[in-house]
Short mmCIF file of C-alpha atoms in Angstrom, two decimals:
data_model
loop_
_atom_site.label_atom_id
_atom_site.label_comp_id
_atom_site.label_asym_id
_atom_site.label_seq_id
_atom_site.Cartn_x
_atom_site.Cartn_y
_atom_site.Cartn_z
CA MET A 1 79.91 49.26 86.56
CA ASP A 2 77.72 51.36 84.30
CA PRO A 3 79.41 54.69 83.40
CA SER A 4 76.33 56.57 84.62
CA SER A 5 77.05 55.38 88.16
CA ALA A 6 80.57 56.85 88.30
CA ASP A 7 81.10 59.09 91.33
CA ARG A 8 80.00 62.73 91.08
CA SER A 9 82.66 64.65 92.97
CA HIS A 10 80.85 68.01 92.83
CA GLU A 11 78.02 66.80 95.06
CA GLU A 12 78.13 68.09 98.62
CA GLU A 13 78.32 64.62 100.14
CA SER A 14 80.80 62.09 98.80
CA PRO A 15 79.14 58.89 97.63
CA GLU A 16 80.29 55.56 99.01
CA SER A 17 83.55 54.31 97.58
CA ARG A 18 83.62 51.30 95.38
CA PRO A 19 85.67 48.36 96.74
CA SER A 20 89.25 49.54 96.42
CA SER A 21 91.21 46.35 97.11
CA PRO A 22 92.95 45.95 93.77
CA ASP A 23 93.07 42.63 92.01
CA GLN A 24 96.59 42.19 90.68
CA SER A 25 95.37 40.26 87.64
CA THR A 26 93.83 41.82 84.56
CA SER A 27 91.87 40.44 81.65
CA GLU A 28 94.85 41.03 79.36
CA GLU A 29 98.42 39.82 79.74
CA GLU A 30 100.56 42.52 81.32
CA ASP A 31 103.92 43.31 79.78
CA PHE A 32 106.23 45.49 81.84
CA SER A 33 109.48 43.88 80.73
CA GLY A 34 110.87 47.30 79.86
CA VAL A 35 109.93 48.83 83.21
CA SER A 36 112.37 48.43 86.09
CA SER A 37 110.72 50.51 88.82
CA VAL A 38 107.82 52.72 89.84
CA ASP A 39 110.12 55.71 89.38
CA GLU A 40 110.53 54.82 85.72
CA ILE A 41 106.82 54.46 85.02
CA VAL A 42 105.96 57.80 86.66
CA LYS A 43 108.88 59.70 85.18
CA GLY A 44 107.56 62.90 83.67
CA LEU A 45 104.29 62.81 85.61
CA VAL A 46 103.29 65.54 88.05
CA HIS A 47 103.53 64.00 91.53
CA LEU A 48 101.50 65.59 94.34
CA GLN A 49 101.04 64.52 97.96
CA CYS A 50 98.75 65.35 100.86
CA GLN A 51 97.83 64.01 104.27
CA SER A 52 95.17 61.31 104.18
CA SER A 53 92.83 59.58 106.61
CA VAL A 54 94.09 56.15 105.51
CA GLU A 55 96.39 54.09 107.72
CA GLU A 56 99.53 55.21 105.89
CA GLY A 57 98.54 58.83 106.53
CA LEU A 58 99.65 59.98 103.08
CA CYS A 59 98.18 59.99 99.57
CA HIS A 60 100.25 59.96 96.38
CA VAL A 61 98.59 61.71 93.44
CA TYR A 62 99.89 61.37 89.89
CA LEU A 63 98.68 63.71 87.14
CA VAL A 64 98.73 62.21 83.64
CA GLY A 65 98.60 64.94 81.00
CA THR A 66 97.06 63.96 77.67
CA ALA A 67 96.61 65.57 74.25
CA HIS A 68 92.90 64.52 74.17
CA VAL A 69 93.12 63.26 70.56
CA SER A 70 96.34 61.26 70.65
CA GLN A 71 96.66 57.47 70.39
CA GLU A 72 99.96 57.75 72.27
CA SER A 73 98.13 59.39 75.19
CA CYS A 74 95.72 56.46 75.33
CA LYS A 75 98.58 53.97 75.52
CA GLU A 76 100.33 55.98 78.23
CA VAL A 77 97.18 56.22 80.34
CA LYS A 78 96.57 52.49 80.07
CA THR A 79 100.15 51.60 81.00
CA ILE A 80 100.30 53.92 84.01
CA ILE A 81 96.99 52.81 85.52
CA ARG A 82 97.69 49.14 84.86
CA TYR A 83 101.10 49.37 86.53
CA LEU A 84 100.25 51.60 89.52
CA LYS A 85 96.72 50.28 90.15
CA PRO A 86 95.64 53.35 92.14
CA GLN A 87 92.67 53.23 94.50
CA VAL A 88 91.07 56.08 92.56
CA VAL A 89 91.11 57.16 88.91
CA PHE A 90 90.11 60.81 88.56
CA LEU A 91 88.87 62.01 85.15
CA GLU A 92 88.53 65.47 83.62
CA LEU A 93 84.82 64.91 83.07
CA CYS A 94 81.61 65.95 84.79
CA PRO A 95 78.57 63.66 85.23
CA SER A 96 76.73 65.18 82.26
CA ARG A 97 79.60 64.06 79.99
CA VAL A 98 79.56 60.47 81.23
CA ASN A 99 78.46 59.29 77.77
CA ILE A 100 82.05 59.87 76.63
CA LEU A 101 82.95 56.70 78.55
CA THR A 102 80.98 54.57 76.09
CA PRO A 103 81.69 54.11 72.34
CA GLN A 104 80.03 56.81 70.25
CA ASN A 105 80.04 58.54 66.90
CA PHE A 106 80.82 62.23 66.58
CA GLU A 107 78.32 63.66 64.12
CA VAL A 108 78.53 67.31 63.16
CA PRO A 109 75.08 68.88 63.78
CA THR A 110 73.40 70.79 60.97
CA MET A 111 72.41 74.44 61.27
CA SER A 112 68.78 73.37 61.68
CA GLU A 113 69.66 70.96 64.49
CA MET A 114 71.69 73.65 66.24
CA PHE A 115 68.78 76.09 66.04
CA ASP A 116 66.40 73.45 67.44
CA MET A 117 68.79 72.83 70.35
CA TRP A 118 68.78 76.55 71.15
CA LYS A 119 65.01 76.90 70.70
CA ASN A 120 64.34 73.94 73.01
CA LYS A 121 66.80 75.39 75.55
CA LYS A 122 68.97 72.26 75.55
CA ALA A 123 72.08 74.47 75.60
CA ASN A 124 73.10 78.11 75.35
CA PRO A 125 74.48 79.55 72.07
CA PHE A 126 78.10 79.28 73.18
CA GLY A 127 77.69 75.64 74.21
CA ILE A 128 76.02 74.75 70.92
CA LEU A 129 78.62 76.42 68.73
CA TYR A 130 81.58 75.26 70.83
CA SER A 131 80.36 71.66 70.68
CA TRP A 132 79.79 72.01 66.93
CA PHE A 133 83.33 73.31 66.46
CA LEU A 134 84.81 70.39 68.44
CA ALA A 135 82.71 67.92 66.44
CA LYS A 136 84.14 69.43 63.24
CA VAL A 137 87.65 68.89 64.58
CA ALA A 138 86.81 65.36 65.76
CA SER A 139 85.48 64.42 62.34
CA LYS A 140 88.98 65.00 60.92
CA LEU A 141 90.80 62.81 63.44
CA GLU A 142 91.34 59.07 63.72
CA VAL A 143 91.09 59.16 67.54
CA LEU A 144 87.88 60.59 68.96
CA PRO A 145 88.19 63.20 71.72
CA GLY A 146 87.91 61.60 75.15
CA ALA A 147 89.34 58.23 74.08
CA GLU A 148 91.91 58.40 76.90
CA PHE A 149 89.07 58.72 79.43
CA ARG A 150 87.40 55.58 78.09
CA VAL A 151 90.72 53.73 78.32
CA ALA A 152 91.24 54.95 81.90
CA TYR A 153 87.70 53.99 82.89
CA GLU A 154 87.96 50.49 81.42
CA GLU A 155 91.34 49.89 83.05
CA ALA A 156 90.05 51.08 86.44
CA MET A 157 87.02 48.79 86.17
CA SER A 158 89.26 45.82 85.38
CA TYR A 159 90.48 45.68 88.98
CA GLY A 160 87.72 47.50 90.89
CA ALA A 161 89.12 51.01 91.33
CA ARG A 162 86.89 53.93 92.18
CA VAL A 163 86.27 56.33 89.28
CA ILE A 164 85.70 60.03 89.99
CA LEU A 165 84.26 62.49 87.46
CA GLY A 166 85.85 65.59 88.93
CA ASP A 167 85.37 68.43 86.46
CA ARG A 168 83.01 71.36 86.97
CA PRO A 169 79.56 70.79 85.41
CA VAL A 170 79.99 71.68 81.75
CA GLN A 171 76.74 73.66 81.56
CA ILE A 172 77.95 75.97 84.33
CA THR A 173 81.26 76.44 82.52
CA LEU A 174 79.56 77.24 79.21
CA ARG A 175 76.99 79.56 80.79
CA ARG A 176 79.67 81.46 82.71
CA THR A 177 81.63 81.80 79.47
CA TRP A 178 78.71 83.00 77.35
CA ASN A 179 77.21 85.32 79.95
CA GLY A 180 80.62 86.84 80.62
CA MET A 181 81.04 87.93 76.99
CA SER A 182 79.96 91.33 75.71
CA THR A 183 77.36 91.52 72.93
CA TRP A 184 80.07 92.47 70.43
CA HIS A 185 82.21 89.50 71.46
CA LYS A 186 79.22 87.18 71.13
CA MET A 187 78.62 88.34 67.56
CA LYS A 188 82.31 88.16 66.72
CA PHE A 189 82.55 84.70 68.26
CA LEU A 190 79.79 83.40 65.98
CA TYR A 191 81.71 84.56 62.94
CA ASP A 192 85.17 83.46 64.06
CA ILE A 193 84.25 79.94 65.13
CA LEU A 194 82.36 79.32 61.89
CA PHE A 195 85.08 80.84 59.73
CA GLN A 196 87.87 78.85 61.38
CA SER A 197 85.97 75.58 61.06
CA VAL A 198 85.76 75.96 57.27
CA PHE A 199 89.54 76.03 57.00
CA LEU A 200 90.43 73.36 59.56
CA PRO A 201 93.71 71.57 58.76
CA GLY A 202 93.71 67.93 57.74
CA PRO A 203 94.32 64.99 60.12
CA ASP A 204 98.06 64.77 59.35
CA GLU A 205 98.59 68.46 60.05
CA ILE A 206 96.61 68.27 63.29
CA VAL A 207 98.68 65.28 64.47
CA LYS A 208 101.87 67.17 63.59
CA MET A 209 100.70 70.17 65.62
CA LEU A 210 99.96 67.94 68.61
CA LYS A 211 103.46 66.44 68.55
CA GLU A 212 104.90 69.96 68.69
CA MET A 213 102.81 70.81 71.76
CA ASP A 214 104.72 69.19 74.61
CA ASP A 215 103.08 71.23 77.37
CA ALA A 216 99.52 71.63 76.12
CA ASP A 217 96.60 69.63 74.76
CA ALA A 218 94.62 70.27 71.61
CA LEU A 219 91.66 71.97 73.27
CA THR A 220 93.82 74.21 75.46
CA VAL A 221 95.76 75.43 72.44
CA VAL A 222 92.49 76.24 70.66
CA VAL A 223 91.26 78.15 73.73
CA GLN A 224 94.57 80.00 74.07
CA GLU A 225 94.41 81.15 70.47
CA MET A 226 90.77 82.20 70.74
CA SER A 227 91.50 84.03 74.01
CA LYS A 228 93.58 86.55 72.08
CA ALA A 229 90.30 87.86 70.70
CA PHE A 230 88.03 86.74 73.56
CA PRO A 231 89.87 87.25 76.90
CA THR A 232 87.18 85.65 79.07
CA LEU A 233 87.54 82.23 77.41
CA MET A 234 90.86 81.40 79.07
CA GLU A 235 89.53 82.38 82.48
CA THR A 236 86.34 80.30 82.41
CA LEU A 237 87.42 77.35 80.26
CA ILE A 238 90.89 76.79 81.73
CA VAL A 239 91.81 78.82 84.85
CA GLU A 240 88.55 78.32 86.77
CA ARG A 241 88.41 74.62 85.94
CA ASP A 242 92.01 74.20 87.10
CA MET A 243 90.98 75.63 90.47
CA TYR A 244 87.84 73.50 90.66
CA MET A 245 89.54 70.24 89.71
CA SER A 246 92.46 70.87 92.05
CA GLN A 247 90.03 71.20 94.96
CA ALA A 248 88.00 68.16 93.88
CA LEU A 249 91.17 66.11 93.54
CA TRP A 250 92.46 67.19 96.95
CA ARG A 251 89.11 66.30 98.54
CA VAL A 252 89.33 62.79 97.08
CA ALA A 253 93.02 62.34 97.95
CA ARG A 254 92.41 63.06 101.63
CA GLU A 255 90.42 59.81 101.85
CA HIS A 256 92.68 57.49 99.84
CA SER A 257 96.30 56.40 99.52
CA SER A 258 96.77 56.61 95.75
CA VAL A 259 95.12 58.53 92.91
CA VAL A 260 95.85 58.83 89.20
CA ALA A 261 94.23 61.86 87.56
CA VAL A 262 93.81 61.91 83.78
CA VAL A 263 93.53 65.49 82.52
CA GLY A 264 94.53 67.54 79.49
CA LYS A 265 98.17 68.68 79.47
CA GLY A 266 97.00 72.27 79.57
CA HIS A 267 95.56 71.73 83.05
CA LEU A 268 98.68 70.30 84.70
CA SER A 269 100.32 73.56 85.77
CA GLY A 270 97.05 75.07 87.00
CA ILE A 271 96.09 72.05 89.10
CA LYS A 272 99.59 71.94 90.59
CA LYS A 273 99.51 75.69 91.29
CA ASN A 274 96.21 75.43 93.17
CA TRP A 275 97.03 72.20 95.02
CA MET A 276 96.04 72.47 98.70
CA GLN A 277 95.35 76.19 98.25
CA PRO A 278 92.15 77.89 99.51
CA VAL A 279 89.62 78.12 96.68
CA GLU A 280 86.07 79.49 96.88
CA VAL A 281 84.35 76.63 95.06
CA ALA A 282 80.89 78.13 95.55
CA SER A 283 81.87 81.21 93.55
CA LEU A 284 83.04 78.98 90.69
CA LEU A 285 79.56 77.46 90.49
CA GLU A 286 77.72 80.79 90.25
CA VAL A 287 76.26 81.83 86.90
CA PRO A 288 76.27 85.60 86.21
CA SER A 289 73.15 87.20 84.79
CA THR A 290 72.83 87.40 81.02
CA ASN A 291 73.58 90.65 79.23
CA LYS A 292 70.18 91.66 77.90
CA GLY A 293 71.47 94.44 75.69
CA ILE A 294 70.36 92.38 72.69
CA GLY A 295 68.00 89.43 72.43
CA MET A 296 69.47 85.95 72.10
CA PHE A 297 67.19 85.33 69.13
CA LYS A 298 68.81 88.19 67.21
CA ILE A 299 72.28 86.93 68.07
CA PHE A 300 71.61 83.32 67.18
CA ALA A 301 69.59 84.20 64.09
CA SER A 302 72.66 85.99 62.76
CA VAL A 303 74.35 82.59 62.36
CA GLY A 304 72.62 82.13 59.01
CA ALA A 305 73.96 85.41 57.67
CA VAL A 306 77.40 84.70 59.07
CA THR A 307 77.43 81.29 57.40
CA CYS A 308 76.75 82.88 54.02
CA VAL A 309 79.70 85.22 54.53
CA VAL A 310 81.92 82.31 55.56
CA VAL A 311 80.99 80.22 52.52
CA ALA A 312 81.50 83.18 50.20
CA SER A 313 84.89 83.87 51.80
CA GLY A 314 85.87 80.22 51.43
CA ILE A 315 84.99 80.22 47.74
CA TYR A 316 86.94 83.44 47.23
CA PHE A 317 90.12 82.20 48.93
CA TRP A 318 89.86 78.83 47.19
CA SER A 319 89.63 80.52 43.78
CA LYS A 320 92.83 82.45 44.53
CA LYS A 321 94.89 79.29 45.08
#
């Protein structure tokens, strides 16, 4: 199955399911000698249930929380899916991010490339800078962001499971985030995200931080920290997506008997909180009008000046060490 044909759960009508009769054999030799029961393999996972249209009348949903940039998370995802062989594997991705399911290189875009992306309207300023920031982080890690999704996808395809890309469209998320920020916050955001990227910790320090975060993933922690200065980030990047994915997951579960959902650890509590709760999905897909108090050209053009300040600051702090 080509990744581009993975199910789009945000469409109004659910696409036909792939054949869901699991083949108990896999291309690789399975080793579960240390596993004595299903209870042991799912220990620590969030277990949800709901009524289903299948013969059994019940669907078991297991949420696997990952760190997004952890090799251990990849191994855990592979083991759980290989052992449980769920009918559906649900991923914290939207269709426009399907390229993550194929091998790729994370290249940090130059300032010129970022400006061209904005000028050609390929993304809004927040989306461009946020993606640039994540690429900077990814360039310092041995495991590329999204590796656990590729592992989950490949494992699901090995026995014919249905794969659902159940996150809210990323462009809607980024546009709601950017348009919800005040002009001052937009300017401040440009400076902060550039300044922080200059002083990113090394790979060893990042891995150490991840091991200390038992209940959150790397991206959620970044968003939580940034939300102290930009309150709307937590709402649009985490809270709203928790609500959206919980509804998408519930919709899928009502038609199957078993689902494994692979999401960032930071989304576990939110998805559980909103499970089987009424959510106005349509309102989560609306994009508020842009604040026209200042032109986007003036805001984005300020990146060059901000970069100069960042570089000068970096040289100053480095000289003091």
